[in-house]
Amino acid sequence: MERKGLLIVVSGFAGSGKGTLMKRLVEDYEGYALSVSMTTRDPRPGEVYGREYFFVSKEEFERKIETGGLIEYASYVENYYGTPRDYVEEQMAAGKDVVLEIEIQGALKVKKRFPDAVLIFVLPPGVEELYRRLKNRGTETEDVIRKRMSRAREEAGAIGEYDYIVINDEIDKSVRTLHGLIEAAHQTTGRNEEFIRGIRNDLEQLWKGEK
Ligand code: 5GP
C-alpha cells in the first residue's frame, strides 16, 4: 500500500535539544524530509546558508510573505521565521514525512491549515537543564537568553494544543520515541480509512461468493 506523507511539526523551548533530535531523526531513519526555514536572524558561527536556514534580509522575507511563498511564519525574539511552501509540497507529494521544526505560533497556524498535521512538543527533563544548555551554547548574549527563557514561560501554556510530548533526557532513546510516535500516527484508523474500506469490501465479496 502506498503511504501518504505526513506533516510533522516539532516545537520545543530554546535549549530543549530539539535541533539535535531532528538531525538524528533524519540520519537514523529513512522517509523523512527536514524543511529548512527562512529567517531574518544572523547566522550563528558554523551555521550554513541553506542547511540550518535560508538567512535573508527583512525585505526579502516580506517579499516572500507577499508572494505566498511561506506556509506559515511568525516573529520570535525580534526576528522573522517562516516555512517555504515549495519544498514541503514537493516532499509530501513524494510520500515523505516532512518535519517542520518551528515555534508555537507557527505550529498552531499549521494545525489550523492542515488539520492532519501531527504536533509534537520536545521538553527538557527539567528547567535547570534548559538554562544550562542555553548558557553552554555560548552563542547568545545574556539579554537574548533572558528573552528566550521568557518566551519559554509563555509557550509552556500552549503545550496542551500538541498531540504528543517527547522528554529529551537521553538522545538515543528520544530519537526512537519520536520515530515511534510518528509511526503510530501513520497507523491511526482515521488515516487508513481507504485501506479499511477495501478490506471490508473484499470481505463482503468473499462472503457473497461463498454463500
Ligand atoms: P533559533 O533562532 O534558535 O534557530 O530558532 C528560534 C525559534 O524559531 C525556535 O523555536 C525554532 O523552532 C523557531 N523556528 C525556526 N524556523 C521556524 C519557522 O519556519 N517558522 C516558525 N514559526 N518558527 C520557526
Short mmCIF file of C-alpha atoms and ligand atoms in Angstrom, two decimals:
data_model
loop_
_atom_site.label_atom_id
_atom_site.label_comp_id
_atom_site.label_asym_id
_atom_site.label_seq_id
_atom_site.Cartn_x
_atom_site.Cartn_y
_atom_site.Cartn_z
CA MET A 1 0.00 0.00 0.00
CA GLU A 2 1.30 3.44 -0.90
CA ARG A 3 1.93 5.51 2.21
CA LYS A 4 0.92 9.14 2.33
CA GLY A 5 3.45 11.59 3.71
CA LEU A 6 2.53 13.34 6.96
CA LEU A 7 3.30 16.84 8.09
CA ILE A 8 5.16 16.58 11.39
CA VAL A 9 5.51 19.75 13.45
CA VAL A 10 8.10 19.73 16.22
CA SER A 11 8.40 22.56 18.74
CA GLY A 12 10.31 22.95 21.97
CA PHE A 13 11.83 25.64 24.11
CA ALA A 14 15.16 27.09 23.05
CA GLY A 15 17.72 24.78 24.66
CA SER A 16 15.45 21.71 24.73
CA GLY A 17 17.84 19.95 22.37
CA LYS A 18 15.24 19.65 19.61
CA GLY A 19 17.69 20.65 16.85
CA THR A 20 19.98 17.72 17.63
CA LEU A 21 16.97 15.44 17.90
CA MET A 22 15.76 16.44 14.42
CA LYS A 23 19.19 15.88 12.89
CA ARG A 24 19.37 12.41 14.42
CA LEU A 25 15.84 11.54 13.24
CA VAL A 26 16.70 12.13 9.58
CA GLU A 27 20.10 10.43 9.94
CA ASP A 28 18.82 7.32 11.70
CA TYR A 29 15.62 6.70 9.75
CA GLU A 30 14.51 6.83 6.13
CA GLY A 31 11.48 8.57 4.73
CA TYR A 32 11.90 11.94 6.41
CA ALA A 33 12.47 15.32 4.82
CA LEU A 34 13.54 18.15 7.10
CA SER A 35 12.22 21.53 5.99
CA VAL A 36 14.75 24.37 6.03
CA SER A 37 13.19 27.61 7.25
CA MET A 38 13.79 31.14 6.15
CA THR A 39 14.86 33.65 8.81
CA THR A 40 16.00 37.23 9.24
CA ARG A 41 18.24 36.35 12.22
CA ASP A 42 22.01 36.39 11.74
CA PRO A 43 23.77 33.05 11.27
CA ARG A 44 25.50 31.67 14.37
CA PRO A 45 29.11 30.55 13.96
CA GLY A 46 29.13 27.32 11.97
CA GLU A 47 25.65 27.75 10.51
CA VAL A 48 25.44 27.46 6.74
CA TYR A 49 23.00 29.14 4.33
CA GLY A 50 20.54 26.53 3.07
CA ARG A 51 21.46 23.96 5.76
CA GLU A 52 20.30 25.45 9.08
CA TYR A 53 18.30 28.29 7.50
CA PHE A 54 17.94 30.46 4.45
CA PHE A 55 19.28 33.65 6.02
CA VAL A 56 17.66 36.63 4.32
CA SER A 57 17.04 40.35 4.82
CA LYS A 58 13.78 41.67 6.25
CA GLU A 59 12.84 42.99 2.79
CA GLU A 60 13.41 39.62 1.16
CA PHE A 61 11.38 37.90 3.88
CA GLU A 62 8.49 40.31 3.44
CA ARG A 63 8.55 39.76 -0.32
CA LYS A 64 8.28 36.01 0.29
CA ILE A 65 5.22 36.60 2.52
CA GLU A 66 3.56 38.77 -0.11
CA THR A 67 4.05 36.26 -2.91
CA GLY A 68 2.52 33.47 -0.78
CA GLY A 69 5.79 31.55 -0.67
CA LEU A 70 5.50 30.58 3.02
CA ILE A 71 3.04 28.12 4.53
CA GLU A 72 3.38 29.90 7.87
CA TYR A 73 5.60 32.48 9.51
CA ALA A 74 5.99 34.11 12.90
CA SER A 75 8.21 36.55 14.69
CA TYR A 76 10.32 35.25 17.53
CA VAL A 77 12.65 37.38 19.69
CA GLU A 78 12.83 40.23 17.16
CA ASN A 79 13.22 38.13 14.02
CA TYR A 80 11.02 36.57 11.37
CA TYR A 81 10.98 32.81 10.79
CA GLY A 82 8.92 31.03 8.12
CA THR A 83 8.45 27.75 6.27
CA PRO A 84 8.95 27.83 2.46
CA ARG A 85 5.99 26.26 0.68
CA ASP A 86 7.57 24.58 -2.36
CA TYR A 87 9.81 22.10 -0.55
CA VAL A 88 7.03 20.97 1.80
CA GLU A 89 4.60 20.36 -1.05
CA GLU A 90 7.15 18.53 -3.23
CA GLN A 91 8.31 16.22 -0.46
CA MET A 92 4.82 15.38 0.74
CA ALA A 93 3.78 14.57 -2.82
CA ALA A 94 6.79 12.20 -2.94
CA GLY A 95 5.40 10.37 0.14
CA LYS A 96 7.95 11.75 2.62
CA ASP A 97 7.10 12.74 6.18
CA VAL A 98 8.02 16.40 6.22
CA VAL A 99 9.35 17.66 9.54
CA LEU A 100 8.97 21.33 10.46
CA GLU A 101 10.94 22.48 13.49
CA ILE A 102 9.07 25.66 14.35
CA GLU A 103 7.82 27.67 17.32
CA ILE A 104 4.31 27.60 18.74
CA GLN A 105 2.54 30.39 16.85
CA GLY A 106 3.62 28.84 13.55
CA ALA A 107 2.73 25.34 14.76
CA LEU A 108 -0.82 26.38 15.61
CA LYS A 109 -1.22 28.05 12.21
CA VAL A 110 -0.10 24.84 10.51
CA LYS A 111 -2.57 22.80 12.58
CA LYS A 112 -5.41 25.10 11.50
CA ARG A 113 -4.47 24.93 7.87
CA PHE A 114 -3.53 21.25 7.81
CA PRO A 115 -5.66 19.55 10.49
CA ASP A 116 -3.99 16.21 9.76
CA ALA A 117 -0.57 17.52 10.85
CA VAL A 118 0.98 15.80 13.88
CA LEU A 119 2.21 18.21 16.57
CA ILE A 120 4.98 17.11 18.91
CA PHE A 121 6.49 19.15 21.74
CA VAL A 122 10.02 18.38 22.95
CA LEU A 123 10.62 19.05 26.63
CA PRO A 124 13.86 19.04 28.60
CA PRO A 125 13.92 16.77 31.68
CA GLY A 126 13.87 19.89 33.87
CA VAL A 127 14.11 23.66 33.65
CA GLU A 128 17.61 23.96 35.18
CA GLU A 129 18.81 21.88 32.25
CA LEU A 130 17.21 24.37 29.87
CA TYR A 131 19.06 27.35 31.26
CA ARG A 132 22.33 25.43 31.42
CA ARG A 133 22.07 24.35 27.77
CA LEU A 134 21.36 27.90 26.63
CA LYS A 135 24.33 29.24 28.60
CA ASN A 136 26.63 26.48 27.43
CA ARG A 137 25.81 27.12 23.80
CA GLY A 138 27.71 30.34 24.34
CA THR A 139 26.33 31.96 21.20
CA GLU A 140 23.77 34.30 22.75
CA THR A 141 24.03 37.36 24.94
CA GLU A 142 22.57 37.31 28.44
CA ASP A 143 19.75 39.55 27.18
CA VAL A 144 18.78 37.17 24.36
CA ILE A 145 18.94 34.20 26.77
CA ARG A 146 16.56 36.05 29.10
CA LYS A 147 14.16 36.77 26.24
CA ARG A 148 14.25 33.14 25.16
CA MET A 149 13.57 31.98 28.72
CA SER A 150 10.68 34.42 28.97
CA ARG A 151 9.33 33.08 25.69
CA ALA A 152 9.56 29.54 27.10
CA ARG A 153 7.36 30.66 30.01
CA GLU A 154 4.71 31.92 27.59
CA GLU A 155 4.95 28.86 25.35
CA ALA A 156 4.51 26.44 28.24
CA GLY A 157 0.83 27.41 28.40
CA ALA A 158 0.11 26.08 24.92
CA ILE A 159 1.66 22.61 25.20
CA GLY A 160 -1.82 21.14 25.57
CA GLU A 161 -2.53 22.03 21.92
CA TYR A 162 0.07 19.47 20.83
CA ASP A 163 -0.65 15.80 20.18
CA TYR A 164 2.43 14.34 21.91
CA ILE A 165 5.40 15.27 24.08
CA VAL A 166 8.90 13.83 23.98
CA ILE A 167 11.06 14.26 27.08
CA ASN A 168 14.56 14.70 25.76
CA ASP A 169 16.66 13.20 28.53
CA GLU A 170 18.76 10.73 26.58
CA ILE A 171 19.22 11.36 22.87
CA ASP A 172 19.22 7.74 21.57
CA LYS A 173 16.03 6.98 23.46
CA SER A 174 14.39 10.27 22.46
CA VAL A 175 15.05 9.65 18.75
CA ARG A 176 13.46 6.20 18.99
CA THR A 177 10.47 7.62 20.87
CA LEU A 178 9.98 10.38 18.32
CA HIS A 179 10.14 7.96 15.39
CA GLY A 180 7.77 5.62 17.23
CA LEU A 181 5.20 8.38 17.70
CA ILE A 182 5.29 9.22 14.01
CA GLU A 183 4.91 5.55 13.10
CA ALA A 184 1.93 5.35 15.44
CA ALA A 185 0.39 8.43 13.82
CA HIS A 186 0.55 6.63 10.46
CA GLN A 187 -1.42 3.73 11.90
CA THR A 188 -4.47 5.56 13.27
CA THR A 189 -7.77 4.27 11.90
CA GLY A 190 -8.65 7.78 10.69
CA ARG A 191 -5.58 7.91 8.46
CA ASN A 192 -6.27 4.47 6.99
CA GLU A 193 -9.93 4.73 6.09
CA GLU A 194 -9.39 3.77 2.46
CA PHE A 195 -7.47 0.63 3.35
CA ILE A 196 -10.06 -0.39 5.94
CA ARG A 197 -12.86 0.20 3.41
CA GLY A 198 -11.01 -2.02 0.91
CA ILE A 199 -10.75 -4.86 3.42
CA ARG A 200 -14.44 -4.51 4.26
CA ASN A 201 -15.44 -4.61 0.61
CA ASP A 202 -13.24 -7.62 -0.11
CA LEU A 203 -14.71 -9.46 2.88
CA GLU A 204 -18.20 -8.69 1.59
CA GLN A 205 -17.32 -10.03 -1.85
CA LEU A 206 -15.78 -13.17 -0.40
CA TRP A 207 -18.81 -13.75 1.82
CA LYS A 208 -21.21 -13.33 -1.10
CA GLY A 209 -19.17 -15.60 -3.34
CA GLU A 210 -19.16 -18.39 -0.81
CA LYS A 211 -22.85 -18.31 0.03
P1 5GP B 1 16.67 29.67 16.55
O1 5GP B 1 16.93 31.14 16.37
O2 5GP B 1 17.07 29.18 17.92
O3 5GP B 1 17.25 28.85 15.44
O4 5GP B 1 15.09 29.47 16.46
C1 5GP B 1 14.23 30.22 17.26
C2 5GP B 1 12.84 29.63 17.20
O5 5GP B 1 12.26 29.77 15.91
C3 5GP B 1 12.80 28.13 17.51
O6 5GP B 1 11.73 27.90 18.42
C4 5GP B 1 12.53 27.49 16.17
O7 5GP B 1 11.82 26.28 16.31
C5 5GP B 1 11.66 28.56 15.53
N1 5GP B 1 11.59 28.46 14.07
C6 5GP B 1 12.55 28.04 13.22
N2 5GP B 1 12.09 28.07 11.96
C7 5GP B 1 10.81 28.47 12.00
C8 5GP B 1 9.78 28.67 11.02
O8 5GP B 1 9.96 28.46 9.82
N3 5GP B 1 8.58 29.11 11.46
C9 5GP B 1 8.32 29.36 12.77
N4 5GP B 1 7.11 29.75 13.08
N5 5GP B 1 9.26 29.18 13.72
C10 5GP B 1 10.48 28.74 13.35
#
